[in-house]
Amino acid sequence: MLYFLVAAATIHLNNAARGIATVWPPNAILLALLLPRERHAWWPVLFAGFVGNALANLVTRGTITAPMLFGLANILEVAIAAYGLRRSGNLTAILRNPTSVWAFMGWAGVAAPATAGLLGALTAVVLYDAPFLPSLATWFVADGLGLLIV
């Protein structure tokens, strides 16, 4: 429910009904929920996030195709960030020393949004006739900042 509310508010406040939001904090909520869980317990959180994302996009955009594809891209992003951070070291020490900060910045701020951004940008190109590189750059910056800041 929290993901849905934050996602819908973000889309509305960013005036992103026909494209990619300029900042995307909802994925940080899912990342925070995944990190303390073992991987086998991620599926309910990821599914709830996907549903919240799809509903927020459906309510604000009025279509089902984009919500499904943007939802998949966002869930992929969160899963990549969580997987990478869990593999990179002690989860109780995230952001407590320079090494963990670099790992967090690398996974949450670069690798995850860059990978998921490919699907997000492709969705924007196909469904909204948006240019690919600007869409990819917007996704990368918006989602990376959302994960890093929130």
PDB file of C-alpha atoms in Angstrom:
ATOM      1  CA  MET A   1       0.000   0.000   0.000  1.00  0.00           C
ATOM      2  CA  LEU A   2       2.868   2.359   0.843  1.00  0.00           C
ATOM      3  CA  TYR A   3       4.533   1.619  -2.498  1.00  0.00           C
ATOM      4  CA  PHE A   4       1.266   2.364  -4.321  1.00  0.00           C
ATOM      5  CA  LEU A   5       0.766   5.665  -2.500  1.00  0.00           C
ATOM      6  CA  VAL A   6       4.330   6.885  -2.990  1.00  0.00           C
ATOM      7  CA  ALA A   7       4.402   5.765  -6.635  1.00  0.00           C
ATOM      8  CA  ALA A   8       1.063   7.394  -7.481  1.00  0.00           C
ATOM      9  CA  ALA A   9       2.074  10.620  -5.750  1.00  0.00           C
ATOM     10  CA  THR A  10       5.448  10.606  -7.502  1.00  0.00           C
ATOM     11  CA  ILE A  11       3.918  10.125 -10.950  1.00  0.00           C
ATOM     12  CA  HIS A  12       1.338  12.823 -10.273  1.00  0.00           C
ATOM     13  CA  LEU A  13       3.796  15.337  -8.785  1.00  0.00           C
ATOM     14  CA  ASN A  14       6.355  14.713 -11.545  1.00  0.00           C
ATOM     15  CA  ASN A  15       3.668  15.139 -14.198  1.00  0.00           C
ATOM     16  CA  ALA A  16       4.905  11.868 -15.675  1.00  0.00           C
ATOM     17  CA  ALA A  17       1.629  10.459 -16.966  1.00  0.00           C
ATOM     18  CA  ARG A  18       3.183   9.870 -20.397  1.00  0.00           C
ATOM     19  CA  GLY A  19       6.783   9.065 -19.611  1.00  0.00           C
ATOM     20  CA  ILE A  20       9.339   8.417 -16.918  1.00  0.00           C
ATOM     21  CA  ALA A  21       9.242  10.301 -13.613  1.00  0.00           C
ATOM     22  CA  THR A  22      12.202  12.563 -12.903  1.00  0.00           C
ATOM     23  CA  VAL A  23      12.713  11.069  -9.439  1.00  0.00           C
ATOM     24  CA  TRP A  24      11.535   7.653  -8.249  1.00  0.00           C
ATOM     25  CA  PRO A  25      11.664   6.988  -4.484  1.00  0.00           C
ATOM     26  CA  PRO A  26       9.191   4.045  -4.213  1.00  0.00           C
ATOM     27  CA  ASN A  27      11.809   1.417  -5.113  1.00  0.00           C
ATOM     28  CA  ALA A  28      13.783   2.358  -2.006  1.00  0.00           C
ATOM     29  CA  ILE A  29      10.849   1.144   0.096  1.00  0.00           C
ATOM     30  CA  LEU A  30      11.058  -2.295  -1.494  1.00  0.00           C
ATOM     31  CA  LEU A  31      14.836  -2.383  -1.206  1.00  0.00           C
ATOM     32  CA  ALA A  32      14.599  -1.622   2.511  1.00  0.00           C
ATOM     33  CA  LEU A  33      12.072  -4.441   2.903  1.00  0.00           C
ATOM     34  CA  LEU A  34      14.192  -6.943   0.970  1.00  0.00           C
ATOM     35  CA  LEU A  35      17.590  -6.401   2.550  1.00  0.00           C
ATOM     36  CA  PRO A  36      16.847  -8.001   5.939  1.00  0.00           C
ATOM     37  CA  ARG A  37      15.098 -10.998   4.307  1.00  0.00           C
ATOM     38  CA  GLU A  38      16.627 -14.120   2.846  1.00  0.00           C
ATOM     39  CA  ARG A  39      16.173 -14.442  -0.925  1.00  0.00           C
ATOM     40  CA  HIS A  40      13.514 -17.131  -0.636  1.00  0.00           C
ATOM     41  CA  ALA A  41      11.344 -14.622   1.281  1.00  0.00           C
ATOM     42  CA  TRP A  42      11.604 -11.874  -1.348  1.00  0.00           C
ATOM     43  CA  TRP A  43       8.763 -13.042  -3.606  1.00  0.00           C
ATOM     44  CA  PRO A  44       5.837 -11.724  -1.533  1.00  0.00           C
ATOM     45  CA  VAL A  45       7.522  -8.313  -1.217  1.00  0.00           C
ATOM     46  CA  LEU A  46       8.391  -8.185  -4.919  1.00  0.00           C
ATOM     47  CA  PHE A  47       4.883  -9.274  -5.890  1.00  0.00           C
ATOM     48  CA  ALA A  48       3.295  -6.657  -3.617  1.00  0.00           C
ATOM     49  CA  GLY A  49       5.630  -4.030  -5.088  1.00  0.00           C
ATOM     50  CA  PHE A  50       4.736  -5.085  -8.629  1.00  0.00           C
ATOM     51  CA  VAL A  51       1.021  -4.848  -7.865  1.00  0.00           C
ATOM     52  CA  GLY A  52       1.466  -1.478  -6.142  1.00  0.00           C
ATOM     53  CA  ASN A  53       3.513  -0.204  -9.073  1.00  0.00           C
ATOM     54  CA  ALA A  54       1.058  -1.468 -11.664  1.00  0.00           C
ATOM     55  CA  LEU A  55      -1.924   0.002  -9.827  1.00  0.00           C
ATOM     56  CA  ALA A  56      -0.226   3.371  -9.335  1.00  0.00           C
ATOM     57  CA  ASN A  57       0.668   3.509 -13.010  1.00  0.00           C
ATOM     58  CA  LEU A  58      -2.800   2.333 -14.041  1.00  0.00           C
ATOM     59  CA  VAL A  59      -4.507   4.971 -11.896  1.00  0.00           C
ATOM     60  CA  THR A  60      -2.259   7.806 -13.063  1.00  0.00           C
ATOM     61  CA  ARG A  61      -1.706   6.745 -16.672  1.00  0.00           C
ATOM     62  CA  GLY A  62      -4.998   5.019 -17.482  1.00  0.00           C
ATOM     63  CA  THR A  63      -3.524   2.082 -19.385  1.00  0.00           C
ATOM     64  CA  ILE A  64      -2.438  -1.442 -18.490  1.00  0.00           C
ATOM     65  CA  THR A  65       0.504  -2.134 -20.827  1.00  0.00           C
ATOM     66  CA  ALA A  66       2.867   0.529 -19.496  1.00  0.00           C
ATOM     67  CA  PRO A  67       2.084  -0.299 -15.848  1.00  0.00           C
ATOM     68  CA  MET A  68       2.970  -3.942 -16.395  1.00  0.00           C
ATOM     69  CA  LEU A  69       6.243  -3.179 -18.177  1.00  0.00           C
ATOM     70  CA  PHE A  70       7.292  -0.334 -15.868  1.00  0.00           C
ATOM     71  CA  GLY A  71       6.384  -2.590 -12.938  1.00  0.00           C
ATOM     72  CA  LEU A  72       8.618  -5.375 -14.245  1.00  0.00           C
ATOM     73  CA  ALA A  73      11.480  -2.944 -14.752  1.00  0.00           C
ATOM     74  CA  ASN A  74      11.123  -1.590 -11.221  1.00  0.00           C
ATOM     75  CA  ILE A  75      10.978  -5.052  -9.652  1.00  0.00           C
ATOM     76  CA  LEU A  76      14.044  -6.080 -11.670  1.00  0.00           C
ATOM     77  CA  GLU A  77      15.850  -3.000 -10.407  1.00  0.00           C
ATOM     78  CA  VAL A  78      15.041  -3.664  -6.753  1.00  0.00           C
ATOM     79  CA  ALA A  79      15.988  -7.338  -7.048  1.00  0.00           C
ATOM     80  CA  ILE A  80      19.346  -6.484  -8.654  1.00  0.00           C
ATOM     81  CA  ALA A  81      20.153  -3.905  -5.978  1.00  0.00           C
ATOM     82  CA  ALA A  82      19.150  -6.236  -3.132  1.00  0.00           C
ATOM     83  CA  TYR A  83      21.002  -9.204  -4.586  1.00  0.00           C
ATOM     84  CA  GLY A  84      24.161  -7.189  -5.162  1.00  0.00           C
ATOM     85  CA  LEU A  85      24.078  -5.587  -1.745  1.00  0.00           C
ATOM     86  CA  ARG A  86      23.502  -8.912   0.009  1.00  0.00           C
ATOM     87  CA  ARG A  87      26.467 -10.408  -1.854  1.00  0.00           C
ATOM     88  CA  SER A  88      28.710  -7.427  -1.189  1.00  0.00           C
ATOM     89  CA  GLY A  89      28.987  -7.879   2.552  1.00  0.00           C
ATOM     90  CA  ASN A  90      27.537  -7.352   5.968  1.00  0.00           C
ATOM     91  CA  LEU A  91      24.012  -5.964   5.737  1.00  0.00           C
ATOM     92  CA  THR A  92      24.164  -4.565   9.262  1.00  0.00           C
ATOM     93  CA  ALA A  93      27.079  -2.369   8.201  1.00  0.00           C
ATOM     94  CA  ILE A  94      25.536  -0.761   5.112  1.00  0.00           C
ATOM     95  CA  LEU A  95      26.669   2.871   4.999  1.00  0.00           C
ATOM     96  CA  ARG A  96      28.891   2.493   8.084  1.00  0.00           C
ATOM     97  CA  ASN A  97      32.242   2.476   6.329  1.00  0.00           C
ATOM     98  CA  PRO A  98      33.622   3.655   2.986  1.00  0.00           C
ATOM     99  CA  THR A  99      33.661   0.170   1.457  1.00  0.00           C
ATOM    100  CA  SER A 100      29.980  -0.420   2.182  1.00  0.00           C
ATOM    101  CA  VAL A 101      29.074   3.059   0.947  1.00  0.00           C
ATOM    102  CA  TRP A 102      30.835   2.364  -2.364  1.00  0.00           C
ATOM    103  CA  ALA A 103      29.035  -0.982  -2.663  1.00  0.00           C
ATOM    104  CA  PHE A 104      25.707   0.700  -1.957  1.00  0.00           C
ATOM    105  CA  MET A 105      26.380   3.443  -4.506  1.00  0.00           C
ATOM    106  CA  GLY A 106      27.505   0.905  -7.080  1.00  0.00           C
ATOM    107  CA  TRP A 107      24.560  -1.460  -6.750  1.00  0.00           C
ATOM    108  CA  ALA A 108      21.720   0.922  -5.870  1.00  0.00           C
ATOM    109  CA  GLY A 109      22.968   3.984  -7.715  1.00  0.00           C
ATOM    110  CA  VAL A 110      24.496   2.512 -10.862  1.00  0.00           C
ATOM    111  CA  ALA A 111      24.088  -1.198 -11.672  1.00  0.00           C
ATOM    112  CA  ALA A 112      20.421  -1.672 -10.778  1.00  0.00           C
ATOM    113  CA  PRO A 113      18.992   1.513 -12.356  1.00  0.00           C
ATOM    114  CA  ALA A 114      21.172   1.160 -15.463  1.00  0.00           C
ATOM    115  CA  THR A 115      20.007  -2.412 -16.071  1.00  0.00           C
ATOM    116  CA  ALA A 116      16.334  -1.813 -15.343  1.00  0.00           C
ATOM    117  CA  GLY A 117      16.497   1.457 -17.224  1.00  0.00           C
ATOM    118  CA  LEU A 118      16.947  -0.446 -20.463  1.00  0.00           C
ATOM    119  CA  LEU A 119      13.489  -2.022 -20.088  1.00  0.00           C
ATOM    120  CA  GLY A 120      11.987   1.216 -18.758  1.00  0.00           C
ATOM    121  CA  ALA A 121      13.371   3.277 -21.633  1.00  0.00           C
ATOM    122  CA  LEU A 122      12.315   0.703 -24.201  1.00  0.00           C
ATOM    123  CA  THR A 123       8.802   0.809 -22.737  1.00  0.00           C
ATOM    124  CA  ALA A 124       8.764   4.606 -23.024  1.00  0.00           C
ATOM    125  CA  VAL A 125       9.941   4.370 -26.646  1.00  0.00           C
ATOM    126  CA  VAL A 126       7.377   1.785 -27.713  1.00  0.00           C
ATOM    127  CA  LEU A 127       4.347   3.029 -25.784  1.00  0.00           C
ATOM    128  CA  TYR A 128       4.917   6.780 -25.555  1.00  0.00           C
ATOM    129  CA  ASP A 129       7.077   7.413 -28.610  1.00  0.00           C
ATOM    130  CA  ALA A 130       9.772   8.877 -26.350  1.00  0.00           C
ATOM    131  CA  PRO A 131      13.420   9.024 -27.448  1.00  0.00           C
ATOM    132  CA  PHE A 132      15.489   6.118 -26.099  1.00  0.00           C
ATOM    133  CA  LEU A 133      18.639   7.774 -24.736  1.00  0.00           C
ATOM    134  CA  PRO A 134      16.872  10.616 -22.895  1.00  0.00           C
ATOM    135  CA  SER A 135      14.423   8.073 -21.452  1.00  0.00           C
ATOM    136  CA  LEU A 136      17.278   5.834 -20.329  1.00  0.00           C
ATOM    137  CA  ALA A 137      19.114   8.797 -18.797  1.00  0.00           C
ATOM    138  CA  THR A 138      15.974   9.953 -16.983  1.00  0.00           C
ATOM    139  CA  TRP A 139      15.306   6.444 -15.624  1.00  0.00           C
ATOM    140  CA  PHE A 140      18.920   6.005 -14.551  1.00  0.00           C
ATOM    141  CA  VAL A 141      19.107   9.334 -12.713  1.00  0.00           C
ATOM    142  CA  ALA A 142      15.577   9.221 -11.267  1.00  0.00           C
ATOM    143  CA  ASP A 143      15.768   5.679  -9.946  1.00  0.00           C
ATOM    144  CA  GLY A 144      19.389   5.903  -8.870  1.00  0.00           C
ATOM    145  CA  LEU A 145      18.689   9.058  -6.879  1.00  0.00           C
ATOM    146  CA  GLY A 146      15.508   7.546  -5.446  1.00  0.00           C
ATOM    147  CA  LEU A 147      17.391   4.492  -4.191  1.00  0.00           C
ATOM    148  CA  LEU A 148      20.381   6.433  -2.923  1.00  0.00           C
ATOM    149  CA  ILE A 149      18.534   9.247  -1.173  1.00  0.00           C
ATOM    150  CA  VAL A 150      15.515   7.463   0.262  1.00  0.00           C
TER     151      VAL A 150
END
